[in-house]
Coordinates of C-alpha atoms in Angstrom, one line a residue:
Chain U
M64 CA -0.3 -3.9 -43.3
P65 CA -2.5 -1.2 -41.7
N66 CA -3.2 -1.3 -37.9
F67 CA -6.4 -0.3 -36.2
S68 CA -7.8 1.0 -33.0
H69 CA -10.0 -1.0 -30.7
R70 CA -12.4 0.6 -28.3
V71 CA -14.9 -1.0 -25.9
R72 CA -18.3 0.4 -24.8
K73 CA -16.9 1.8 -21.6
Q74 CA -14.4 4.7 -22.0
N75 CA -13.2 6.0 -18.6
D76 CA -12.3 3.9 -15.5
I77 CA -12.0 0.6 -17.3
T78 CA -11.1 -1.8 -14.5
T79 CA -8.7 -4.8 -14.5
D80 CA -11.8 -7.0 -13.8
C81 CA -13.3 -5.7 -17.1
I82 CA -10.0 -6.3 -18.9
L83 CA -9.7 -9.8 -17.6
P84 CA -12.4 -11.4 -15.4
E85 CA -11.3 -12.3 -11.9
K86 CA -11.6 -16.1 -12.4
Y87 CA -8.4 -16.0 -14.5
K88 CA -6.3 -14.5 -11.7
F89 CA -4.3 -17.6 -10.8
N90 CA -1.0 -18.5 -12.4
T91 CA -2.2 -21.7 -14.0
W92 CA -3.0 -20.0 -17.3
T93 CA -0.4 -19.3 -20.0
E94 CA -0.3 -15.7 -21.4
K95 CA -1.7 -16.9 -24.8
E96 CA -4.6 -18.5 -23.0
L97 CA -5.3 -15.4 -21.0
A98 CA -5.3 -13.3 -24.1
Q99 CA -8.3 -15.2 -25.4
H100 CA -10.4 -14.0 -22.4
V101 CA -9.7 -10.3 -22.6
F102 CA -12.9 -8.3 -22.3
E103 CA -14.9 -11.5 -22.6
N104 CA -17.6 -10.4 -20.1
T105 CA -18.4 -7.1 -22.0
E106 CA -17.4 -7.5 -25.6
E107 CA -18.0 -10.1 -28.2
A108 CA -15.0 -12.1 -29.4
F109 CA -12.7 -9.1 -28.7
H110 CA -9.5 -11.2 -29.1
E111 CA -10.4 -12.3 -32.6
K112 CA -10.6 -8.6 -33.8
V113 CA -7.2 -7.7 -32.5
K114 CA -4.3 -8.2 -35.0
E115 CA -0.6 -8.0 -34.2
G116 CA 0.5 -4.3 -34.0
D117 CA -3.0 -2.9 -33.3
F118 CA -3.8 -0.4 -30.6
F119 CA -6.3 -0.4 -27.7
V120 CA -7.8 3.1 -27.1
A121 CA -9.5 4.3 -23.9
G122 CA -10.4 7.4 -21.9
A123 CA -9.1 8.3 -18.5
N124 CA -7.9 6.2 -15.5
F125 CA -7.4 3.0 -17.5
G126 CA -6.7 -0.2 -15.5
C127 CA -8.2 0.9 -12.2
G128 CA -9.6 -1.6 -9.7
P129 CA -7.9 -4.7 -8.2
S130 CA -4.2 -4.8 -8.6
R131 CA -3.9 -7.8 -10.9
E132 CA -0.8 -8.2 -13.0
Q133 CA -2.6 -10.7 -15.2
A134 CA -4.7 -7.9 -16.8
A135 CA -1.6 -6.3 -18.2
L136 CA 0.0 -9.6 -19.3
A137 CA -3.2 -10.7 -21.0
L138 CA -3.5 -7.4 -23.0
K139 CA 0.1 -7.7 -24.0
A140 CA -0.4 -11.3 -25.2
T141 CA -3.1 -10.2 -27.6
G142 CA -0.4 -8.7 -29.7
L143 CA -1.3 -5.1 -29.2
R144 CA 1.5 -2.6 -30.0
A145 CA 0.3 -0.2 -27.3
V146 CA -2.6 1.0 -25.2
I147 CA -3.4 4.7 -25.8
A148 CA -5.3 6.4 -23.0
K149 CA -5.7 9.8 -21.4
S150 CA -4.4 8.5 -18.1
Y151 CA -3.7 5.3 -16.2
D152 CA -4.2 3.8 -12.8
R153 CA -0.8 3.9 -10.9
I154 CA -0.7 0.2 -10.0
F155 CA -1.7 -0.9 -13.5
Y156 CA 0.9 1.4 -14.9
R157 CA 3.6 -0.3 -12.9
N158 CA 2.3 -3.8 -13.7
A159 CA 2.3 -2.9 -17.4
V160 CA 5.8 -1.5 -17.4
N161 CA 7.1 -4.6 -15.6
A162 CA 5.2 -6.8 -18.1
G163 CA 6.3 -4.9 -21.2
L164 CA 2.9 -3.6 -22.2
C165 CA 3.5 -0.2 -23.9
L166 CA 1.3 2.5 -22.5
L167 CA 1.0 5.9 -24.2
E168 CA -0.7 9.0 -23.0
C169 CA -2.6 11.2 -25.5
E170 CA -5.9 12.8 -26.3
T171 CA -8.2 10.0 -27.4
N172 CA -11.6 11.7 -28.0
Y173 CA -11.1 11.7 -31.7
I174 CA -10.3 8.1 -32.2
D175 CA -13.2 5.7 -32.9
D176 CA -13.2 1.9 -32.9
M177 CA -11.4 0.5 -36.0
D178 CA -9.8 3.8 -37.1
E179 CA -6.6 3.2 -38.9
L180 CA -3.7 4.3 -36.7
D181 CA 0.0 4.8 -37.2
L182 CA 2.6 5.7 -34.5
D183 CA 5.9 7.5 -34.9
A184 CA 7.5 6.5 -31.7
E185 CA 10.6 8.7 -32.3
K186 CA 8.7 11.9 -32.9
N187 CA 5.8 11.0 -30.5
I188 CA 3.1 11.5 -33.1
L189 CA 0.0 9.4 -33.5
F190 CA -1.6 9.5 -37.0
N191 CA -5.3 8.8 -37.3
R192 CA -5.4 7.9 -41.0
S193 CA -9.1 7.4 -41.0
K194 CA -9.8 10.9 -39.8
G195 CA -6.8 12.6 -41.2
V196 CA -5.7 14.1 -37.9
N197 CA -2.5 13.8 -35.8
F198 CA -2.0 13.8 -32.1
E199 CA 0.9 14.5 -29.9
V200 CA 1.8 11.6 -27.6
K201 CA 3.4 12.4 -24.2
P202 CA 7.1 11.5 -24.6
M203 CA 8.2 8.4 -22.8
P204 CA 11.0 8.9 -20.2
V205 CA 14.4 7.5 -21.3
I206 CA 14.4 4.7 -18.7
M207 CA 10.9 3.6 -19.8
R208 CA 12.1 3.5 -23.4
K209 CA 14.9 1.1 -22.4
F210 CA 12.5 -1.1 -20.5
M211 CA 10.1 -1.2 -23.4
A212 CA 12.9 -2.0 -25.9
S213 CA 13.6 -5.1 -23.8
G214 CA 10.0 -6.1 -23.5
G215 CA 9.4 -4.9 -20.0
V216 CA 11.3 -4.7 -16.7
I217 CA 11.3 -8.4 -16.1
E218 CA 12.7 -9.1 -19.6
Y219 CA 15.2 -6.3 -19.1
L220 CA 16.5 -7.9 -16.0
K221 CA 16.6 -11.3 -17.6
Q222 CA 18.8 -9.8 -20.3
Y223 CA 21.1 -7.6 -18.2
G224 CA 20.8 -9.2 -14.7
D225 CA 20.6 -5.8 -13.1
F226 CA 19.8 -2.1 -13.6
E227 CA 23.6 -1.3 -13.6
D228 CA 23.6 1.2 -16.4
L229 CA 20.5 3.0 -15.2
V230 CA 21.5 4.2 -11.7
Chain X
M122 CA 16.9 23.2 -6.4
R123 CA 14.0 23.2 -4.0
Q124 CA 13.1 19.7 -3.0
T125 CA 10.6 17.8 -0.9
I126 CA 11.7 14.9 1.4
A127 CA 10.7 12.3 -1.2
E128 CA 12.6 14.2 -4.0
K129 CA 15.7 14.4 -1.8
I130 CA 15.6 10.7 -0.8
L131 CA 15.1 9.6 -4.4
S132 CA 17.9 11.9 -5.6
D133 CA 20.2 10.5 -3.0
H134 CA 19.3 6.9 -3.9
S135 CA 19.4 7.4 -7.7
G136 CA 22.5 9.6 -8.0
N137 CA 20.5 12.2 -10.0
T138 CA 18.8 15.4 -8.9
V139 CA 15.2 14.5 -9.4
K140 CA 11.9 16.3 -9.4
S141 CA 8.3 15.1 -9.3
E142 CA 7.2 13.0 -12.3
D143 CA 10.8 12.0 -13.2
V144 CA 11.3 8.3 -13.7
V145 CA 14.3 6.9 -11.9
V146 CA 16.0 3.7 -10.8
A147 CA 17.0 4.0 -7.2
N148 CA 18.7 1.8 -4.6
V149 CA 16.4 0.2 -2.0
D150 CA 17.6 -0.1 1.6
F151 CA 15.2 -2.8 2.7
C152 CA 12.5 -4.9 1.2
F153 CA 10.1 -7.5 2.5
G154 CA 7.0 -9.6 1.8
Q155 CA 4.3 -11.2 4.1
D156 CA 2.5 -14.5 3.9
I157 CA -0.3 -13.3 1.5
T158 CA 2.2 -11.9 -1.0
S159 CA 5.4 -13.8 -0.7
S160 CA 4.3 -16.8 -2.7
E161 CA 3.9 -14.7 -5.8
I162 CA 7.1 -12.8 -4.9
I163 CA 8.9 -16.1 -5.0
D164 CA 7.4 -17.1 -8.4
S165 CA 8.4 -13.7 -9.9
F166 CA 11.9 -13.8 -8.3
R167 CA 12.5 -17.2 -9.9
K168 CA 11.3 -15.8 -13.3
I169 CA 13.9 -13.1 -13.2
G170 CA 16.5 -15.8 -12.8
V171 CA 19.2 -14.2 -10.7
K172 CA 21.4 -16.5 -8.6
D173 CA 20.8 -14.9 -5.2
I174 CA 18.9 -12.2 -3.3
F175 CA 20.6 -8.8 -3.2
N176 CA 21.3 -8.7 0.5
K177 CA 20.6 -11.0 3.4
E178 CA 20.6 -8.2 6.0
R179 CA 18.3 -5.9 3.9
S180 CA 15.4 -8.2 3.2
C181 CA 13.0 -10.6 4.9
M182 CA 9.8 -12.4 4.7
V183 CA 7.3 -12.4 7.5
L184 CA 4.5 -14.8 8.3
D185 CA 1.9 -12.6 10.0
H186 CA -1.5 -12.5 8.3
S187 CA -2.7 -16.0 9.0
C188 CA -0.6 -17.4 11.9
P189 CA -0.7 -20.1 13.0
S190 CA -2.3 -21.2 9.7
P191 CA -6.0 -21.9 9.9
N192 CA -6.1 -24.3 6.9
I193 CA -4.1 -26.6 4.7
E194 CA -3.9 -24.2 1.7
L195 CA -2.2 -21.5 3.9
S196 CA 0.0 -24.0 5.6
E197 CA 1.3 -25.0 2.2
V198 CA 2.0 -21.3 1.4
H199 CA 3.9 -20.9 4.7
K200 CA 5.9 -24.0 3.9
K201 CA 6.8 -22.6 0.4
I202 CA 8.0 -19.4 2.1
R203 CA 10.0 -21.2 4.7
N204 CA 11.6 -23.4 2.0
F205 CA 12.5 -20.3 -0.1
T206 CA 14.0 -18.4 2.8
S207 CA 16.1 -21.4 3.9
E208 CA 17.2 -22.0 0.3
Y209 CA 18.5 -18.4 0.1
D210 CA 19.5 -18.1 3.7
M211 CA 17.1 -15.2 3.9
K212 CA 15.8 -13.7 7.1
I213 CA 12.3 -15.0 8.1
F214 CA 10.0 -14.0 10.9
S215 CA 7.9 -17.0 11.6
S216 CA 4.3 -17.4 12.9
G217 CA 3.8 -15.7 16.2
E218 CA 6.7 -13.2 16.0
G219 CA 4.4 -10.3 15.0
V220 CA 3.2 -8.0 12.2
S221 CA 5.8 -7.5 9.5
H222 CA 6.0 -3.7 10.0
Q223 CA 6.4 -4.0 13.8
V224 CA 9.0 -6.7 13.8
I225 CA 11.0 -4.9 11.1
I226 CA 10.9 -1.7 13.2
E227 CA 12.1 -3.6 16.2
S228 CA 14.9 -5.3 14.2
G229 CA 16.5 -1.9 13.7
N230 CA 17.1 -2.7 10.1
I231 CA 15.8 0.6 8.8
T232 CA 16.7 4.1 9.7
C233 CA 16.1 7.8 8.7
G234 CA 16.7 8.6 5.1
D235 CA 16.1 5.0 3.8
I236 CA 14.0 3.8 0.9
V237 CA 11.9 0.8 2.0
V238 CA 9.5 -1.3 -0.2
G239 CA 7.1 -3.8 1.2
A240 CA 4.6 -6.1 -0.5
D241 CA 1.9 -4.9 2.0
S242 CA -0.2 -1.9 1.6
H243 CA 0.6 -0.5 5.1
S244 CA 4.4 -0.4 4.4
C245 CA 4.2 3.4 4.5
I246 CA 4.3 3.1 8.3
F247 CA 8.1 3.5 8.3
G248 CA 7.5 7.1 7.2
A249 CA 7.3 8.0 10.9
L250 CA 11.0 7.4 11.0
N251 CA 11.8 9.8 8.2
V252 CA 11.9 6.9 5.7
M253 CA 10.4 6.9 2.2
A254 CA 8.5 3.6 2.5
M255 CA 6.0 2.3 0.0
G256 CA 3.7 -0.6 -0.5
V257 CA 4.4 -2.3 -3.9
G258 CA 3.1 -5.3 -5.9
T259 CA 4.7 -8.7 -5.9
T260 CA 6.7 -8.3 -9.1
D261 CA 8.1 -5.0 -7.9
L262 CA 9.1 -6.7 -4.7
A263 CA 10.8 -9.5 -6.6
I264 CA 12.7 -6.9 -8.6
A265 CA 13.9 -5.2 -5.5
L266 CA 14.8 -8.6 -3.9
A267 CA 16.8 -9.6 -7.0
T268 CA 18.6 -6.3 -7.6
G269 CA 18.4 -4.1 -4.5
K270 CA 16.9 -1.5 -6.7
S271 CA 13.5 -0.5 -8.1
W272 CA 12.1 2.0 -10.6
F273 CA 10.1 4.9 -9.3
I274 CA 8.0 7.7 -10.6
V275 CA 9.0 10.6 -8.4
P276 CA 5.7 11.6 -6.6
E277 CA 4.3 15.0 -6.0
T278 CA 4.1 15.9 -2.3
V279 CA 1.2 17.0 -0.2
K280 CA 1.8 18.8 3.1
V281 CA -0.4 18.1 6.1
I282 CA 0.0 20.3 9.1
L283 CA -1.5 19.3 12.4
D284 CA -1.8 22.1 14.9
G285 CA -3.1 22.4 18.4
Q286 CA -3.2 20.2 21.4
L287 CA -5.1 17.0 21.7
S288 CA -7.6 16.8 24.5
K289 CA -7.6 13.8 26.9
G290 CA -9.1 10.7 25.3
V291 CA -8.2 11.8 21.8
F292 CA -5.2 10.1 20.1
A293 CA -3.2 9.7 16.9
K294 CA -5.8 7.5 15.4
D295 CA -8.6 10.1 15.9
V296 CA -6.4 12.7 14.2
M297 CA -5.8 10.5 11.2
L298 CA -9.4 9.5 10.8
H299 CA -10.3 13.2 11.0
V300 CA -7.7 14.0 8.3
I301 CA -8.9 11.1 6.0
G302 CA -12.5 12.3 6.4
N303 CA -11.5 15.8 5.3
V304 CA -9.1 15.5 2.5
D305 CA -9.9 14.7 -1.2
K306 CA -8.5 11.3 -1.9
A307 CA -7.9 12.4 -5.5
C308 CA -5.4 15.0 -4.1
T309 CA -3.5 12.5 -2.1
A310 CA -3.5 9.4 -4.3
S311 CA -0.1 8.3 -5.5
R312 CA 1.4 11.4 -3.7
A313 CA 4.0 11.5 -0.9
I314 CA 2.5 13.1 2.2
E315 CA 4.7 15.1 4.6
F316 CA 3.3 15.5 8.2
Y317 CA 4.2 18.6 10.3
G318 CA 2.9 20.4 13.3
D319 CA 2.8 20.6 17.1
V320 CA 0.6 17.6 17.3
I321 CA 3.2 15.4 15.6
G322 CA 5.9 16.9 17.7
E323 CA 4.1 16.0 20.9
M324 CA 3.4 12.4 19.8
S325 CA 5.5 9.5 20.9
V326 CA 7.3 7.6 18.1
D327 CA 4.8 4.7 18.5
A328 CA 1.9 7.1 18.0
R329 CA 3.6 8.5 14.9
F330 CA 3.6 4.9 13.5
T331 CA -0.2 5.0 13.7
V332 CA -0.3 8.2 11.7
S333 CA 2.1 6.9 8.9
S334 CA 0.4 3.5 8.8
V335 CA -3.1 5.0 8.3
A336 CA -1.7 7.3 5.6
A337 CA -2.0 4.2 3.3
E338 CA -5.8 4.7 3.4
M339 CA -5.4 8.1 1.7
D340 CA -4.0 6.0 -1.3
A341 CA -0.8 7.9 -0.6
K342 CA 2.5 6.5 -1.9
C343 CA 4.1 7.3 1.4
G344 CA 3.6 9.3 4.6
I345 CA 6.8 10.9 5.8
M346 CA 7.7 12.9 8.9
P347 CA 10.7 15.0 9.3
A348 CA 13.2 13.7 11.8
D349 CA 13.2 15.5 15.2
K350 CA 14.9 14.8 18.5
K351 CA 12.6 11.9 19.3
T352 CA 13.2 10.3 15.9
I353 CA 17.0 10.6 16.2
Q354 CA 16.9 9.3 19.7
W355 CA 14.9 6.3 18.5
A356 CA 17.2 5.7 15.6
K357 CA 20.3 5.9 17.8
K358 CA 18.8 3.4 20.2
Y359 CA 17.5 0.8 17.7
S360 CA 19.0 1.3 14.2
V361 CA 21.9 -0.9 13.2
R362 CA 22.9 1.8 10.7
E363 CA 23.7 5.5 11.1
P364 CA 20.5 7.6 10.6
R365 CA 20.7 10.0 7.6
P366 CA 17.9 12.5 8.4
V367 CA 16.4 14.3 5.4
E368 CA 14.4 17.5 5.6
A369 CA 12.5 19.4 2.9
D370 CA 13.8 22.7 1.6
P371 CA 11.8 25.6 3.0
D372 CA 10.5 26.6 -0.4
A373 CA 9.9 23.1 -1.7
H374 CA 6.9 22.7 -4.0
Y375 CA 3.7 21.0 -2.6
S376 CA 0.8 20.1 -4.8
E377 CA -1.6 20.7 -1.9
I378 CA -1.3 22.0 1.7
Y379 CA -3.8 21.0 4.3
E380 CA -3.8 22.5 7.8
F381 CA -5.9 21.2 10.7
D382 CA -6.3 22.5 14.2
V383 CA -7.3 19.4 16.2
S384 CA -7.6 21.0 19.7
E385 CA -11.3 20.7 19.8
L386 CA -11.4 17.2 18.2
S387 CA -13.7 14.5 19.7
P388 CA -12.8 10.9 19.4
Q389 CA -13.4 9.9 15.8
V390 CA -15.2 6.8 14.4
S391 CA -15.1 5.6 10.8
R392 CA -18.4 3.9 9.8
P393 CA -18.9 0.9 7.5
H394 CA -17.8 0.3 4.8
D395 CA -15.3 3.0 4.0
I396 CA -12.7 4.5 6.2
R397 CA -13.6 8.0 4.8
E398 CA -17.0 7.7 6.4
V399 CA -15.7 9.5 9.5
C400 CA -17.8 11.1 12.2
D401 CA -17.6 12.4 15.8
I402 CA -18.2 9.7 18.4
E403 CA -21.3 11.6 19.5
D404 CA -23.0 10.6 16.1
V405 CA -22.5 6.8 16.6
E406 CA -22.5 6.4 20.4
G407 CA -24.8 3.6 21.5
T408 CA -24.4 1.5 18.3
E409 CA -24.5 -2.1 19.4
I410 CA -21.2 -4.0 19.0
D411 CA -20.6 -7.8 18.9
Q412 CA -16.9 -7.8 18.7
V413 CA -14.1 -5.4 19.7
C414 CA -10.6 -5.9 18.2
I415 CA -7.5 -4.1 19.6
G416 CA -4.3 -4.6 17.5
S417 CA -2.9 -4.4 14.0
C418 CA -0.1 -2.3 12.5
A419 CA -2.2 0.8 13.2
N420 CA -2.8 0.2 16.9
G421 CA -1.2 -2.9 18.3
R422 CA 1.7 -1.4 20.2
L423 CA 2.4 -1.2 23.9
E424 CA 0.9 2.2 24.5
D425 CA -2.3 1.1 22.8
I426 CA -2.6 -2.0 25.0
E427 CA -1.8 0.2 28.0
V428 CA -4.7 2.6 27.3
A429 CA -7.0 -0.3 26.9
S430 CA -5.9 -1.9 30.2
R431 CA -6.2 1.4 32.1
I432 CA -9.8 1.8 30.9
L433 CA -10.7 -1.9 31.6
K434 CA -9.0 -2.2 34.9
G435 CA -11.5 -3.6 37.4
K436 CA -14.2 -3.6 34.7
K437 CA -15.8 -6.4 32.7
V438 CA -16.4 -6.8 29.0
A439 CA -20.1 -6.6 28.3
P440 CA -21.9 -10.0 28.3
G441 CA -22.0 -11.5 24.8
V442 CA -19.2 -9.2 23.5
K443 CA -15.9 -10.6 22.4
L444 CA -12.9 -8.4 23.1
I445 CA -9.9 -9.7 21.1
V446 CA -6.5 -8.2 21.8
T447 CA -3.6 -8.9 19.4
P448 CA -0.2 -7.5 20.3
A449 CA 1.7 -6.4 17.2
S450 CA 4.9 -8.2 18.2
R451 CA 6.3 -10.7 20.6
K452 CA 8.3 -8.0 22.3
I453 CA 5.1 -6.0 22.9
Y454 CA 3.3 -9.1 24.1
V455 CA 6.1 -9.8 26.7
D456 CA 6.3 -6.1 27.7
A457 CA 2.5 -6.0 28.2
M458 CA 2.7 -9.1 30.3
K459 CA 5.5 -7.7 32.5
K460 CA 3.6 -4.5 33.0
G461 CA 0.5 -6.4 34.0
Y462 CA -1.7 -5.0 31.2
L463 CA -2.5 -8.5 29.9
E464 CA -3.5 -9.7 33.3
V465 CA -5.9 -6.8 33.6
L466 CA -7.3 -7.4 30.1
V467 CA -7.7 -11.2 30.6
G468 CA -9.3 -10.5 34.0
A469 CA -11.8 -8.2 32.3
G470 CA -12.7 -11.0 29.9
A471 CA -10.5 -10.3 26.9
I472 CA -9.1 -13.0 24.5
I473 CA -5.4 -12.5 23.8
N474 CA -4.2 -13.6 20.4
N475 CA -0.7 -14.5 19.5
P476 CA 1.2 -11.6 17.9
G477 CA 0.4 -11.0 14.3
C478 CA -2.3 -9.3 12.1
G479 CA -5.0 -11.0 14.1
P480 CA -8.6 -10.7 12.8
C481 CA -7.7 -7.8 10.5
S482 CA -6.5 -10.2 7.8
G483 CA -10.0 -11.7 7.7
T484 CA -8.8 -15.3 7.7
H485 CA -9.0 -16.3 11.3
Q486 CA -9.0 -15.4 15.0
G487 CA -12.3 -13.5 15.0
V488 CA -14.3 -13.9 11.7
L489 CA -17.6 -12.2 12.0
A490 CA -21.2 -13.6 11.5
D491 CA -23.7 -12.1 9.1
G492 CA -25.1 -8.8 10.4
E493 CA -22.6 -8.6 13.2
N494 CA -20.9 -5.3 14.1
A495 CA -17.3 -5.1 15.0
F496 CA -15.3 -2.2 16.4
S497 CA -11.7 -2.4 15.5
T498 CA -8.5 -0.4 15.9
S499 CA -7.2 -1.5 12.6
N500 CA -7.1 0.6 9.4
K501 CA -9.5 -1.0 7.0
N502 CA -13.3 -1.4 7.2
S503 CA -14.1 -2.2 3.6
K504 CA -16.7 -4.9 3.0
G505 CA -15.5 -8.4 3.8
R506 CA -12.3 -7.1 5.4
M507 CA -12.7 -9.3 8.5
G508 CA -13.8 -12.3 6.5
N509 CA -17.5 -11.7 6.0
V510 CA -19.1 -9.3 3.5
N511 CA -22.3 -9.2 5.5
A512 CA -20.7 -7.8 8.6
N513 CA -20.0 -4.2 9.6
I514 CA -16.8 -2.7 10.8
Y515 CA -16.4 0.5 12.8
L516 CA -12.9 1.9 13.2
G517 CA -11.4 4.0 16.0
S518 CA -8.8 4.3 18.7
P519 CA -7.9 1.7 21.4
A520 CA -9.5 4.0 24.0
V521 CA -12.8 4.0 22.2
A522 CA -12.5 0.2 21.7
A523 CA -12.0 -0.4 25.4
A524 CA -14.9 1.8 26.4
T525 CA -17.0 0.1 23.8
A526 CA -16.1 -3.4 25.0
I527 CA -17.3 -2.4 28.5
A528 CA -20.6 -0.9 27.3
G529 CA -21.3 -3.4 24.5
K530 CA -22.0 -0.4 22.3
I531 CA -19.9 2.4 20.9
A532 CA -18.9 4.5 23.9
D533 CA -16.9 7.6 24.6
P534 CA -13.6 7.0 26.4
R535 CA -13.7 10.5 27.9
E536 CA -16.0 8.9 30.5
Y537 CA -12.7 7.4 31.8
K538 CA -10.8 10.6 31.7
R539 CA -9.2 10.1 35.1
R540 CA -7.7 6.9 34.0
L541 CA -6.1 8.5 31.0
T542 CA -3.4 10.5 32.6

């Protein structure tokens, strides 16, 4: 089944508040519930558009603003395979890696909303089937690949109990 | 390989030779949370599911932001933290012992060459002791607490050189406000900062803590100083472990180098609502102030209280103005009492809080009214920081704070030059 890109109106500096409104910050919500409220203040029924394995695409400094781990958790719970952006906020980046939301860095000017995308994670190439162009994705460090394979740092630790083999 | 201090410390703690942008897992020497963050740390820790915390001597939780608790909700949080620390036989510093950073410094549990992570944004304060210390999120802290390790993206380093000699009435806080007002935050965000220069060399270790604490406001990952004689002396006296000083290679790579001559510097004031809104005191002198706060991890140490008491000796706080003094730790409180500083301050009309974060946390002990102006020695003046989004916060040194308390408006402490020997 083909997978698609999802973009929102804003391109650069998308904040954690925009990803998930502040009222969902407490731990009383399950991840599946959080996923239904992603971008609810700025986009119409965003979560209904996203299918398992799709991609979210943004410009620079994605995830800036208040350090709220729920934003990364909620995006992951929508079923996205990865977020693709030009750059990320540092704290959001950490939160995403801990939560197991895959973040890729790449040129995103030539990806529109609902373009058909395909990722070769081994060769670090992103194919835009709708436009017939390919992009080079910044390779993920080895440690990060291991974290992602487990579903994030927390899941990695649940699995292995420690970072033993990584130090 | 030419390395910065951060690169060397991360190499040493990860067992690999690293350079900026590498991703590594490294050992953590000490980790801690405070009462705003520890509740979530506990939840995340339980989610990871390990049986025990990694090391009982190398971790702690500190109740400092809202102590004693001003409401039921926070009392419940404190209870949760106390129950957790007792369940795991973990070190806790309870209400009234002091600000996390200060009590940890005094505990001697960290030393030169360490990696420290704290779930508090001003954790970079330990950089003054040649430590790579970083503020992290609650999940990251839980990871460190469970494993004694964390993953790091090796930061680029910015070098800040502070030359010259400070004139009387000008202090570490003024220097840092000047630096913050003059560097591009985009160039310091997520970077390690290394501080050098005669000005740092001349500073006491306590004044250096002010510098490293305020480095957080440059969005820096950490603010590290090389270890000199004073650092080593300090470490030998207080540290429970052998110091392992780390210096940068002479030809290490810096993403940016800033050099300041601060010989001519006036006392500096940061205006509402951004610490980067820095000006010379001459530009804001005379601004009416309702409340003056001396304390916090930036400026709540003995020498800060001493300067305030020298200026206030035999004087009175202006009518209608509240002067609130919050010693950063119980030790400082007792020392200030023994030296007679507190007697002077109380005699002048000051309110002395129990040790802790005091009004800087915005939950208690000096919440402002709408439209009120505060002058504070803390390190944040963003909207709502002291509990009211309609109030204004000016930041500066304890000397400016004391002079301001007497005048009831922002005042230049150089007026009291003779008292500042």
